[in-house]
Coordinates of C-alpha atoms in Angstrom, one line a residue:
X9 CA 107.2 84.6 81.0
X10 CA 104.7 86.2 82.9
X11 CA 104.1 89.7 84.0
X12 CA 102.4 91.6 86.8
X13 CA 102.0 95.6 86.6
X14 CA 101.6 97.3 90.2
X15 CA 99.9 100.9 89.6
X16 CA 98.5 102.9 92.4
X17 CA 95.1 105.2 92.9
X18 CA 94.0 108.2 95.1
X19 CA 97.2 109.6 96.6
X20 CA 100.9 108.4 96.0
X21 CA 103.3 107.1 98.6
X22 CA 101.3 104.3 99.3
X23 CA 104.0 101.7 99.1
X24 CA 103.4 100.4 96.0
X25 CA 107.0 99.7 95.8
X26 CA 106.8 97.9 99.1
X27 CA 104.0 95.6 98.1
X28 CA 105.9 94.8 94.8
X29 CA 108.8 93.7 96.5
X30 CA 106.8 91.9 99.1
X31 CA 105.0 89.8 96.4
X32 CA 108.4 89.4 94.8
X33 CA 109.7 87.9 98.3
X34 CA 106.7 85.6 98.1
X35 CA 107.2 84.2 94.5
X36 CA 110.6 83.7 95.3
X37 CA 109.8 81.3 98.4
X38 CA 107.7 79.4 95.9
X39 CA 110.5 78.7 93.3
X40 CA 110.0 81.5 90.8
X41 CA 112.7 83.8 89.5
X42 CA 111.2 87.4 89.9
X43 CA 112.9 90.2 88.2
X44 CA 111.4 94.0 89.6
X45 CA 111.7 97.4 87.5
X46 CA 109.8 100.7 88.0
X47 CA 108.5 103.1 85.4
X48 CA 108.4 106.7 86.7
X49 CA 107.0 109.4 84.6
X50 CA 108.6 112.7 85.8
X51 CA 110.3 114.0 83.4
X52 CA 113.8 113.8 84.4
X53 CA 116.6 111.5 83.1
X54 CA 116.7 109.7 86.3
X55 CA 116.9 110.8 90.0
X56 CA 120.2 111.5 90.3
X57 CA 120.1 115.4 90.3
X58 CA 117.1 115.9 92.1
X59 CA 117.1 116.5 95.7
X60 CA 116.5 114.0 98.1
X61 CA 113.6 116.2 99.6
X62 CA 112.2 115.7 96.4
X63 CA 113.1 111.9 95.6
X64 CA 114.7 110.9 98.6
X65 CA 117.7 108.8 98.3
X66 CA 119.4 108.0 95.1
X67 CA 120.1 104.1 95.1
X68 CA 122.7 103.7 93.0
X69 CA 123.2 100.0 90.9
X70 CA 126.5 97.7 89.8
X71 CA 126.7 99.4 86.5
X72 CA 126.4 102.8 87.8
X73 CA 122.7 103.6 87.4
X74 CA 121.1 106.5 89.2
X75 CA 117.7 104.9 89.8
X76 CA 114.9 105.2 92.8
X77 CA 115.1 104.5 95.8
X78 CA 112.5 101.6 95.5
X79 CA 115.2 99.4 93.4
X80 CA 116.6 99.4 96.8
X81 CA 113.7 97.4 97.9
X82 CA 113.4 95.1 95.3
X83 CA 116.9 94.4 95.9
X84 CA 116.6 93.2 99.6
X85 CA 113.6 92.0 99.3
X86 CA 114.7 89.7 96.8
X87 CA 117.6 88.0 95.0
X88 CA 117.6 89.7 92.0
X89 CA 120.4 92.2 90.7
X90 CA 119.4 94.8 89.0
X91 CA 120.9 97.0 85.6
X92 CA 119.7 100.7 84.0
X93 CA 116.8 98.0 82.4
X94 CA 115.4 98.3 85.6
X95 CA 114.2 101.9 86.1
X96 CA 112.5 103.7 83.2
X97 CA 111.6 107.7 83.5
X98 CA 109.2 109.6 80.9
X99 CA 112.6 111.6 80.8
X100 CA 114.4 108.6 79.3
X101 CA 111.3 107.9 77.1
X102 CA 111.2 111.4 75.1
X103 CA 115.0 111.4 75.0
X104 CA 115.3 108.2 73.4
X105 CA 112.0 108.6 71.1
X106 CA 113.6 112.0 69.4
X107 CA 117.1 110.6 68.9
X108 CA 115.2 108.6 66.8
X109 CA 113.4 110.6 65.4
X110 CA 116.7 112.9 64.3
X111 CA 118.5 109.6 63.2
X112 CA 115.6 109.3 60.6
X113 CA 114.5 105.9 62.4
X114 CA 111.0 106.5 62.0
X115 CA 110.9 107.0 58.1
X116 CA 109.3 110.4 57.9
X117 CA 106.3 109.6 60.1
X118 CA 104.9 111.8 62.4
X119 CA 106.0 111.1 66.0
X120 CA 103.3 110.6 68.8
X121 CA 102.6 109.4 71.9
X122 CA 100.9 106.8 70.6
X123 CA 102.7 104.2 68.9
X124 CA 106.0 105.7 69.2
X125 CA 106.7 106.4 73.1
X126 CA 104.2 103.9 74.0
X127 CA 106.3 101.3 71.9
X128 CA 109.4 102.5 73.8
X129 CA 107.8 101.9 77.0
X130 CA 107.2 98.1 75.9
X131 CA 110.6 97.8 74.1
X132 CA 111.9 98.2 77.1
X133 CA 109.8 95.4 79.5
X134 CA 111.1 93.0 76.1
X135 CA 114.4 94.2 77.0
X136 CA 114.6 93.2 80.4
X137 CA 112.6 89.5 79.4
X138 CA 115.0 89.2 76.8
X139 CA 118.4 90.2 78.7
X140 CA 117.5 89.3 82.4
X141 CA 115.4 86.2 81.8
X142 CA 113.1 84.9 85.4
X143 CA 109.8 83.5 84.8
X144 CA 107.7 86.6 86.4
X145 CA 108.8 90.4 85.7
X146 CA 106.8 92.9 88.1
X147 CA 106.9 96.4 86.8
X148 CA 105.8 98.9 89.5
X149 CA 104.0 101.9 87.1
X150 CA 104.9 105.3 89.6
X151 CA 102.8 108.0 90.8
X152 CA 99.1 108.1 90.7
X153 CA 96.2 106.8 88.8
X154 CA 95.0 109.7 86.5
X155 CA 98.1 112.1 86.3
X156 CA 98.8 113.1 83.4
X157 CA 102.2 112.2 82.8
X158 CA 101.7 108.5 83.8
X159 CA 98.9 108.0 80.8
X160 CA 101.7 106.9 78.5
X161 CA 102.3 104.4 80.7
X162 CA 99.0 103.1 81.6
X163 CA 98.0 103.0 77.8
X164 CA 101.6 101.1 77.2
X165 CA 101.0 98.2 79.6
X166 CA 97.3 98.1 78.5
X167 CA 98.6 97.2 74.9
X168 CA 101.8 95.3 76.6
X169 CA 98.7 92.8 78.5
X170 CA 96.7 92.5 75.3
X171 CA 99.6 91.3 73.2
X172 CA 100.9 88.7 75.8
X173 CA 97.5 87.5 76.5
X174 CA 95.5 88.0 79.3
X175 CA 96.6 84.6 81.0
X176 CA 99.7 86.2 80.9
X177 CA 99.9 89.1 82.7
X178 CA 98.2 90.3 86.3
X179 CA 97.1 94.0 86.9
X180 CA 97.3 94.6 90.7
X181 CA 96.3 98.0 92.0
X182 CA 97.0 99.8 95.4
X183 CA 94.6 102.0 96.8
X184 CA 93.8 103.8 99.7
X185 CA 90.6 103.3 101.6
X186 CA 90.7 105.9 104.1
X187 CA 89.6 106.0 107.3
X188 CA 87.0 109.4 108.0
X189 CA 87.3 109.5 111.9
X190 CA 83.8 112.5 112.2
X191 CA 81.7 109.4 110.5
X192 CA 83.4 106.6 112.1
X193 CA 83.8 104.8 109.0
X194 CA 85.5 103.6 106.5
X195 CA 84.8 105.0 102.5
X196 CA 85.7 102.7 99.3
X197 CA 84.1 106.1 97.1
X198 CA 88.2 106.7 96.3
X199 CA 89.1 103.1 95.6
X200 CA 86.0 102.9 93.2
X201 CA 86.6 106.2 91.3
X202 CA 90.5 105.2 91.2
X203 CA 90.0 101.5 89.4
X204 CA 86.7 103.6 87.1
X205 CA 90.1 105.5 85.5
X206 CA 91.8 102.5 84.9
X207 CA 88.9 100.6 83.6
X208 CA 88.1 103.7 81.2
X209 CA 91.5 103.2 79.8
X210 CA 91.1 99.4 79.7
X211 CA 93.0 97.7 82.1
X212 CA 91.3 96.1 84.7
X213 CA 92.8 95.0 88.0
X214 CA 92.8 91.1 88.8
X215 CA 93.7 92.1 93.1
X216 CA 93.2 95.1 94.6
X217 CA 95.3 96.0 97.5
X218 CA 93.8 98.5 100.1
X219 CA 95.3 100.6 102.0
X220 CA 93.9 100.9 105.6
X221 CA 94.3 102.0 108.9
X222 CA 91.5 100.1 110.2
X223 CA 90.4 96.3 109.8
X224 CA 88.8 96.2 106.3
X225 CA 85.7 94.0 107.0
X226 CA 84.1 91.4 105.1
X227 CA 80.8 94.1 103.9
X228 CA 83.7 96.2 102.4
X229 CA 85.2 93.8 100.8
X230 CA 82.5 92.2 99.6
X231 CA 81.3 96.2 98.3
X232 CA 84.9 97.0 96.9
X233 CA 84.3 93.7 94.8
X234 CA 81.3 94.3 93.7
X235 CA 82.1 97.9 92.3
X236 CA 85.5 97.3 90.9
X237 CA 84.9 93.5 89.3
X238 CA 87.2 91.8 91.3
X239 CA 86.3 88.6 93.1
X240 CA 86.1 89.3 97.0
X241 CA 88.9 87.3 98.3
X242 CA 91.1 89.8 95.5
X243 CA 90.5 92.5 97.7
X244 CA 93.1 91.8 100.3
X245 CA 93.7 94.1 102.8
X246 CA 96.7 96.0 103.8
X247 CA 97.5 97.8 107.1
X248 CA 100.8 99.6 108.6
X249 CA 103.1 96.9 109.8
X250 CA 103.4 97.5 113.5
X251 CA 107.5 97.4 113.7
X252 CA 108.9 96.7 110.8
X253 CA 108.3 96.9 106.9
X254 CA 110.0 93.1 107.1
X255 CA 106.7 92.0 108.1
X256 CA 104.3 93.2 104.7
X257 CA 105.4 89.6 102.9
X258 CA 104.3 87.8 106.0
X259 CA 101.0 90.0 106.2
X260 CA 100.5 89.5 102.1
X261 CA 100.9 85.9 102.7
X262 CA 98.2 85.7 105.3
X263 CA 95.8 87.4 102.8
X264 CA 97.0 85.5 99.7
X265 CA 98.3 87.7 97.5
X266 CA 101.4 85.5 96.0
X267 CA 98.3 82.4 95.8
X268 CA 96.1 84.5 93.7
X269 CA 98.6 86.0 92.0
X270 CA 99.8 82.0 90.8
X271 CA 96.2 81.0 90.5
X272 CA 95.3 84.2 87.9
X273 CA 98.9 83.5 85.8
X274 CA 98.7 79.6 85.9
X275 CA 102.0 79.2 87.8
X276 CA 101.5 75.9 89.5
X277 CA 103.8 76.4 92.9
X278 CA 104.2 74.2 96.0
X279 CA 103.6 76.6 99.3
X280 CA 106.4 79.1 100.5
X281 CA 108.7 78.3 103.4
X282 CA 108.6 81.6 105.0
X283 CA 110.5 80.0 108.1
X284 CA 113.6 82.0 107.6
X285 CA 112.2 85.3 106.6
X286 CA 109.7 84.6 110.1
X287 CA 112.7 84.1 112.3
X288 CA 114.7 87.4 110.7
X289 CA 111.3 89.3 111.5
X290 CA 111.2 87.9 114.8
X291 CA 114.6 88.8 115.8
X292 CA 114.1 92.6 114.8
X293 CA 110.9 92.7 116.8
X294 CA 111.8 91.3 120.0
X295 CA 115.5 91.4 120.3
X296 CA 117.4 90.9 123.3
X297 CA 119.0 94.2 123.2
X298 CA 119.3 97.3 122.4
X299 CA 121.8 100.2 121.3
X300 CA 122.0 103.8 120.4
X301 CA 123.4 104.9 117.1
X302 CA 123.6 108.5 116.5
X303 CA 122.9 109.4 112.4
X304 CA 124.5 112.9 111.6
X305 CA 123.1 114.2 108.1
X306 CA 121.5 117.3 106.9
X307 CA 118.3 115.5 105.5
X308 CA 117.6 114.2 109.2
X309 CA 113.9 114.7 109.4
X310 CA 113.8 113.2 106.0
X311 CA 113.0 109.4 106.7
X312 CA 113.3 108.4 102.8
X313 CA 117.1 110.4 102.4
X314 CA 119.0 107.6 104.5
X315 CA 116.8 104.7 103.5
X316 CA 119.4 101.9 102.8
X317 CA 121.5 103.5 105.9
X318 CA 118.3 102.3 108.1
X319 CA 117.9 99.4 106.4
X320 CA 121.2 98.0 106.6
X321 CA 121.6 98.8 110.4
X322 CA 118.4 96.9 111.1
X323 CA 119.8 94.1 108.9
X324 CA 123.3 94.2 111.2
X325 CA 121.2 94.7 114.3
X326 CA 119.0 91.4 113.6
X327 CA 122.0 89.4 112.6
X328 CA 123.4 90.3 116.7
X329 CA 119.6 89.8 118.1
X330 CA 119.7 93.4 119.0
X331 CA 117.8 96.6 118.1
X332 CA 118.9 100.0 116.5
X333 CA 117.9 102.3 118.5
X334 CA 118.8 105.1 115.8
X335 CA 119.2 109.0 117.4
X336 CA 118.8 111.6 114.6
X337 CA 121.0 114.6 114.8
X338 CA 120.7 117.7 112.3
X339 CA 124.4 118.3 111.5
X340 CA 123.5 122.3 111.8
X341 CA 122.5 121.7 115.2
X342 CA 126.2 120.6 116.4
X343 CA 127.3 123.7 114.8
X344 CA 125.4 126.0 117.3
X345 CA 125.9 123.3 120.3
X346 CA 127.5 120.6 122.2
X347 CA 128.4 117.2 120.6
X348 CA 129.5 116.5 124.7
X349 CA 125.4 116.9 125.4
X350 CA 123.4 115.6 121.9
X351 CA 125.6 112.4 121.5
X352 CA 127.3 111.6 125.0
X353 CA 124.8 108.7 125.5
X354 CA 125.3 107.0 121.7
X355 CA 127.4 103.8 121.1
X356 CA 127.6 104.7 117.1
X357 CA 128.7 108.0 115.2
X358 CA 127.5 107.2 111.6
X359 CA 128.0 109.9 108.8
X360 CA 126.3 109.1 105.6
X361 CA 126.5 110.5 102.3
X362 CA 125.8 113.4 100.8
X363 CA 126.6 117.0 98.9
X364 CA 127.4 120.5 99.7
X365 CA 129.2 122.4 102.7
X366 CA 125.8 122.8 104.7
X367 CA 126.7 121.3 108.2
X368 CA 129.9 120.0 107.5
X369 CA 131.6 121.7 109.9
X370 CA 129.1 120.4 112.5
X371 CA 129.7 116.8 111.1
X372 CA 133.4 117.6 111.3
X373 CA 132.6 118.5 115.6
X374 CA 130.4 115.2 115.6
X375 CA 133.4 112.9 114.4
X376 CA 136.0 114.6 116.4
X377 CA 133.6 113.8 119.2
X378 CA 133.5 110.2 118.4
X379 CA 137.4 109.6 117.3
X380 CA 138.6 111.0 120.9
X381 CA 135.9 109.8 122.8
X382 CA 136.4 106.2 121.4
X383 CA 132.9 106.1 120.2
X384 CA 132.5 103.3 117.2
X385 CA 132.5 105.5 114.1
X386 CA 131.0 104.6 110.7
X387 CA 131.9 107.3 107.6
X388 CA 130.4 106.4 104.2
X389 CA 131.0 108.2 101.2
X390 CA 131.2 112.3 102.6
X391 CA 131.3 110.7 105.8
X392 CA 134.9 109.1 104.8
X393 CA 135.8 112.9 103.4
X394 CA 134.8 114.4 107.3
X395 CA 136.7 112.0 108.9
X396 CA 139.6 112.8 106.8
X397 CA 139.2 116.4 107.8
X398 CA 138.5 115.8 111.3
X399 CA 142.0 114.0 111.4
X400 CA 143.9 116.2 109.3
X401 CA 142.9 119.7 111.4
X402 CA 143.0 117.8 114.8
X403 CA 145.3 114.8 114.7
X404 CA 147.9 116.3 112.1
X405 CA 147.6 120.1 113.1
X406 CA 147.0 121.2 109.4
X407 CA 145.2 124.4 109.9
X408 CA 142.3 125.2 107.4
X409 CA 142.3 121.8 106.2
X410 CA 139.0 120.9 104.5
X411 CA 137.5 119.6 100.8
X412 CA 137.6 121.5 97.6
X413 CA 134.0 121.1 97.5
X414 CA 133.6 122.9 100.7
X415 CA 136.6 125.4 100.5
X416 CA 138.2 125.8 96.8
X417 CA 140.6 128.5 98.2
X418 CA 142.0 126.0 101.2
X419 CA 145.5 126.1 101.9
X420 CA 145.3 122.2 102.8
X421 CA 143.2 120.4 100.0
X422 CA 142.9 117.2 102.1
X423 CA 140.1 116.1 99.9
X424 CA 140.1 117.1 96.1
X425 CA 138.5 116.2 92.7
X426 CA 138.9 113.5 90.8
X427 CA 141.3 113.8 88.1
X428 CA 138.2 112.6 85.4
X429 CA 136.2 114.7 87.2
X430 CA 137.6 118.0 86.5
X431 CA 136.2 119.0 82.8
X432 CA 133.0 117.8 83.4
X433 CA 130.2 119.8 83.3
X434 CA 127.4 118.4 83.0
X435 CA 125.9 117.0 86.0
X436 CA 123.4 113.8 85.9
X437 CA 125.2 110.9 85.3
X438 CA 128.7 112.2 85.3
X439 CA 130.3 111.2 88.7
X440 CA 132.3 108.0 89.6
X441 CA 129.6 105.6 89.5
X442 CA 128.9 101.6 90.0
X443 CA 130.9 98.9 91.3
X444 CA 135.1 99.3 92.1
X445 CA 137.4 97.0 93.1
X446 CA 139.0 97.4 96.5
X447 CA 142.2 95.5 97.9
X448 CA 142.2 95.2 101.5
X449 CA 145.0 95.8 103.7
X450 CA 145.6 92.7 105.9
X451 CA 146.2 92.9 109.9
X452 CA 143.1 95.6 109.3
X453 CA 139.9 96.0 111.0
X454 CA 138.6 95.8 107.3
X455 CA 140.1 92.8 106.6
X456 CA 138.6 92.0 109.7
X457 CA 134.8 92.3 108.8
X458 CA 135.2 91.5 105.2
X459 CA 137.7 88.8 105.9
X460 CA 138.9 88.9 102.1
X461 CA 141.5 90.7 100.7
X462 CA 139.9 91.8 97.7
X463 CA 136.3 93.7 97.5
X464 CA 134.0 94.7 95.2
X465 CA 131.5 98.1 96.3
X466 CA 129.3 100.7 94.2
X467 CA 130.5 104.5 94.5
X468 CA 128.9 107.7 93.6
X469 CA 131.6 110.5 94.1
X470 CA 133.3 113.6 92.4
X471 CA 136.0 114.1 95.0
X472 CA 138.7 111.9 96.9
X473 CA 141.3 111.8 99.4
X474 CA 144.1 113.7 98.6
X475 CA 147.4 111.4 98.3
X476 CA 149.9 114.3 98.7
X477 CA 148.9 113.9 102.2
X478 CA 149.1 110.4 102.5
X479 CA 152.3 109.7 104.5
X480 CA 152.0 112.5 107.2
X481 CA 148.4 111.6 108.1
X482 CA 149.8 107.7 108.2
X483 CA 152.7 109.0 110.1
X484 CA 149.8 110.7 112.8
X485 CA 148.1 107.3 113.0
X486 CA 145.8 106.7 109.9
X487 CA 145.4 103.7 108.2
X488 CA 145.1 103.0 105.0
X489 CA 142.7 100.2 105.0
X490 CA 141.9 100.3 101.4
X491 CA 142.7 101.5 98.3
X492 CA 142.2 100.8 94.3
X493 CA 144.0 98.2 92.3
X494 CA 146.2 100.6 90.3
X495 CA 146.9 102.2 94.2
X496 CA 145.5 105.9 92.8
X497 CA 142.5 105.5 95.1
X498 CA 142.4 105.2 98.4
X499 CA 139.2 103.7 99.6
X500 CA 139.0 103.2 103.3
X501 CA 140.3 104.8 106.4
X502 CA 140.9 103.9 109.8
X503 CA 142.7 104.4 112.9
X504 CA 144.6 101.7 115.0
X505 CA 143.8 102.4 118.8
X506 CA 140.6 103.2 118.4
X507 CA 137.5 100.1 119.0
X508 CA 136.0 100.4 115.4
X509 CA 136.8 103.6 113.5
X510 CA 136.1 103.0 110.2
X511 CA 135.3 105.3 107.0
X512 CA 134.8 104.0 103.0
X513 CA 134.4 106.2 100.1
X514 CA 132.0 103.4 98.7
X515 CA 128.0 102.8 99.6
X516 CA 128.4 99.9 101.7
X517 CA 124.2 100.5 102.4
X518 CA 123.6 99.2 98.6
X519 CA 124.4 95.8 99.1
X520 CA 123.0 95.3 102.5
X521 CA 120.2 92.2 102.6
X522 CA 118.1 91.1 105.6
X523 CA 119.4 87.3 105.2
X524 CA 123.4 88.5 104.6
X525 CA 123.8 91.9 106.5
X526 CA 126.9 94.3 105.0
X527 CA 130.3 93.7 106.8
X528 CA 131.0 96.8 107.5
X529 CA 127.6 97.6 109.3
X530 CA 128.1 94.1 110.6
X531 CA 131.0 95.0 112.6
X532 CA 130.1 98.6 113.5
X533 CA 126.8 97.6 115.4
X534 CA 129.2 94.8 116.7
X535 CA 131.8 97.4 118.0
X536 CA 128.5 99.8 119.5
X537 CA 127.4 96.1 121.4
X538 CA 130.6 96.4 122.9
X539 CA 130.4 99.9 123.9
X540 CA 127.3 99.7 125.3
X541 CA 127.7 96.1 127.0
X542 CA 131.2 96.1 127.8
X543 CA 133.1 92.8 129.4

């Protein structure tokens, strides 16, 4: 087994998830198994009550995991599935460390950092060897070189690296070299200060990835490796892809960052095949068309809070040699104004998930626009609850009809809480999480997409359609598309005479990949082709 730790220097967001996955595309061309996690150390359990303008999305996994929204990236980057192995907080570290400590596990001794939460933090890379197997493991370290909550972890992998043996395991580091535009230059002062804190602490980096918006030239290199100890053809280079983050393995592969990587761990390899990933790049850069898909949220100007919804459109998109053209609307502005004049020139309606009664009433107008207009209409998760709603209100004449979440006093619970879901209190990790079974209606448009009768889809929800309505919403032309085995549930909407108007309770997003594009999102940017090029 051999192990590579990603950790990143001088400010955060770099993409040190993104290059992780990228290298994990490339050792996968080359024959390897790769298995990703991510450490975090904020202090929470796990993302999955913070905000997503704190965190972004919340990717959620088969068993039900709450994790970051960079698992999402290790999982369409590469083949690998993913557990609650995958995605360690300093949260889970402490929480885990003093149940020991009250079970009496550590014999009296006095609890520290170091060797006790350090030792949880390599239990739990064993763990994964042990239970996931592969023949590389690439553990992104989050945040930022020198913060003070991420020195467990740097101190843990430093000890993790000397145990395994140096052969063994690969430091990589990601750093910024920024560009001062008043000198005209670039400066490698931050890059050298950020590998001195990991070099007082004893790791030292094999590659060092720099981020740049300007071509990092052979004098720089040649400066960066003389300062930080790595050879000069480890400093590799790393600008913005132009179009489309698709293209970072291609870029990494032109520098040589999956060779090095083999040459430092003595993985002998034959040459990737990139061929495929190439021609899936290609298609999403110069497409043969294009069409407009309108995105109705309340974390619109959020990039990071609808991450796998962009992803898996641009996955559908390249699978029909067409681009996404993707308009943004802030639910709260269809509230105050016109759906007629801020969506009349889409070919898609898609409502993702989310929380809360903040612009659902302006998600409500947005669908309503979309179902009479016969606009192709996506609903996922909330967006399944709106629809509901929409049609109950407008389609079945039920007056006040709404969510319990939004409205606990409405006299038409369309949409109420789970039967489970009604004692609990406490909130992280509590909801309907991880993968359900679905059974599929045939003569559907579900059926349809996912031609199979039986599905399988991760959910994260508290509250459900309401089945006391069931028969006089089918009676005004609903479908019920989908629904659990034991026939509580139901799981997906539609209606007939309408080109694609489609709504599931379930994350469809979370098992999107570039090679094998999500069915659903397959045939909705299929249905908006036909609005927008019709025969």
């Amino acid at each position: 087994m051999k192990y590579i730790f990603v950790t990143g220097g001088v400010v955060s967001s770099l993409g040190k998830g993104l290059a992780a996955a990228s290298l994990g595309t490339l050792l996968e061309y080359r024959g390897l198994r790769v298995i990703l996690q991510k450490f975090d150390p904020y202090l929470n359990v796990d993302p999955g009550t913070m905000s997503p303008f704190q965190h972004g999305e919340v990717y959620v996994l088969d068993d039900g995991s709450e994790t970051d929204l960079d698992l999402g990236h290790y999982e369409r980057f590469t083949n690998t599935n993913l557990s609650r192995l995958n995605n360690l907080t300093s949260g889970r570290v402490y929480q885990e460390v003093l149940r020991k400590e009250r079970d009496g596990r550590y014999l009296g001794k006095t609890v520290q950092v170091i060797p006790h939460v350090t030792d949880e933090i390599k239990a739990r890379i064993h763990d994964v060897a042990k239970e996931m197997g592969g023949d590389v493991i690439i553990t992104e370290i989050g945040g930022t070189v020198g913060d003070i909550e991420g020195l467990p972890f740097l101190e843990a992998i430093r000890q993790f690296a000397q145990e395994v043996g140096q052969e063994n395991a690969l430091f990589i580091h990601v750093t910024l070299v920024p560009y001062i535009k008043a000198a005209g230059e670039l400066k490698t002062k931050p890059t050298q200060q950020s590998i001195a804190k990991l070099r007082e602490i004893g790791i030292f980096p094999g590659i060092i990835i720099c981020r740049t918006e300007q071509e990092l030239e052979q004098d720089l290199r040649a400066k960066i490796s003389l300062f930080c100890n790595v050879a000069p053809e480890a400093v590799i280079e790393c600008r913005d892809v132009a179009h489309t983050i698709y293209e970072l393995p291609l870029k990494l592969y032109k520098e040589r960052l999956d060779h090095l990587t083999c040459k430092h761990l003595q993985l002998e390899t034959p040459e990737p095949d990139l061929s495929r990933w190439r021609a899936f790049v290609d298609r999403v850069i110069n497409p043969t068309r294009r069409v407009r898909i309108a995105v109705v949220g309340k974390y619109i100007e959020l990039q990071d809070a609808y991450k796998s919804i962009y992803e898996a459109l641009t996955h559908a998109a390249a699978a029909h040699d067409t681009a996404v053209d993707v308009t943004r609307i802030d639910a709260e502005d269809l509230e105050r104004g016109d759906p007629a004049e801020l969506m009349g020139h889409v070919d898609g309606l898609l409502i993702p998930g989310g929380f809360g009664d903040r612009g659902t009433e302006g998600k409500i107008a947005a669908t309503r626009f979309a179902r009479e207009h016969k606009i192709p209409f996506l609903g996922i998760c909330l967006g399944m609850q709106i629809a509901t709603i929409e049609f109950a209100r407008n389609a079945c004449g039920l007056e006040g009809a709404n969510s319990e979440e939004f409205d606990p006093d409405t006299p038409h619970p369309v949409i109420h809480i789970l039967e489970e879901q009604k004692k609990v209190r406490q909130k992280g990790g509590s909801m309907r999480l991880g993968t359900y079974v679905t059974d599929i209606t045939s003569g559907t448009k579900s059926f349809g997409v996912y031609q199979s009768g039986s599905i399988t889809e991760r959910h994260r929800h508290r509250y459900e359609f309401n089945q006391t309505y069931r028969q006089q919403m089918e009676q005004a032309g609903l479908v019920i598309a989908g629904i659990s085995p034991d026939g509580t549930l139901v799981e997906i909407i539609e209606i007939a005479d309408h080109p694609f108007f489609v709504a599931a309770q379930f994350h469809p997003e979370f098992l999107s990949k570039p090679m094998a594009p999500h069915p659903l999102f397959d045939g909705f940017v299929g249905a908006a082709i036909d609005h927008h090029y019709p025969d």
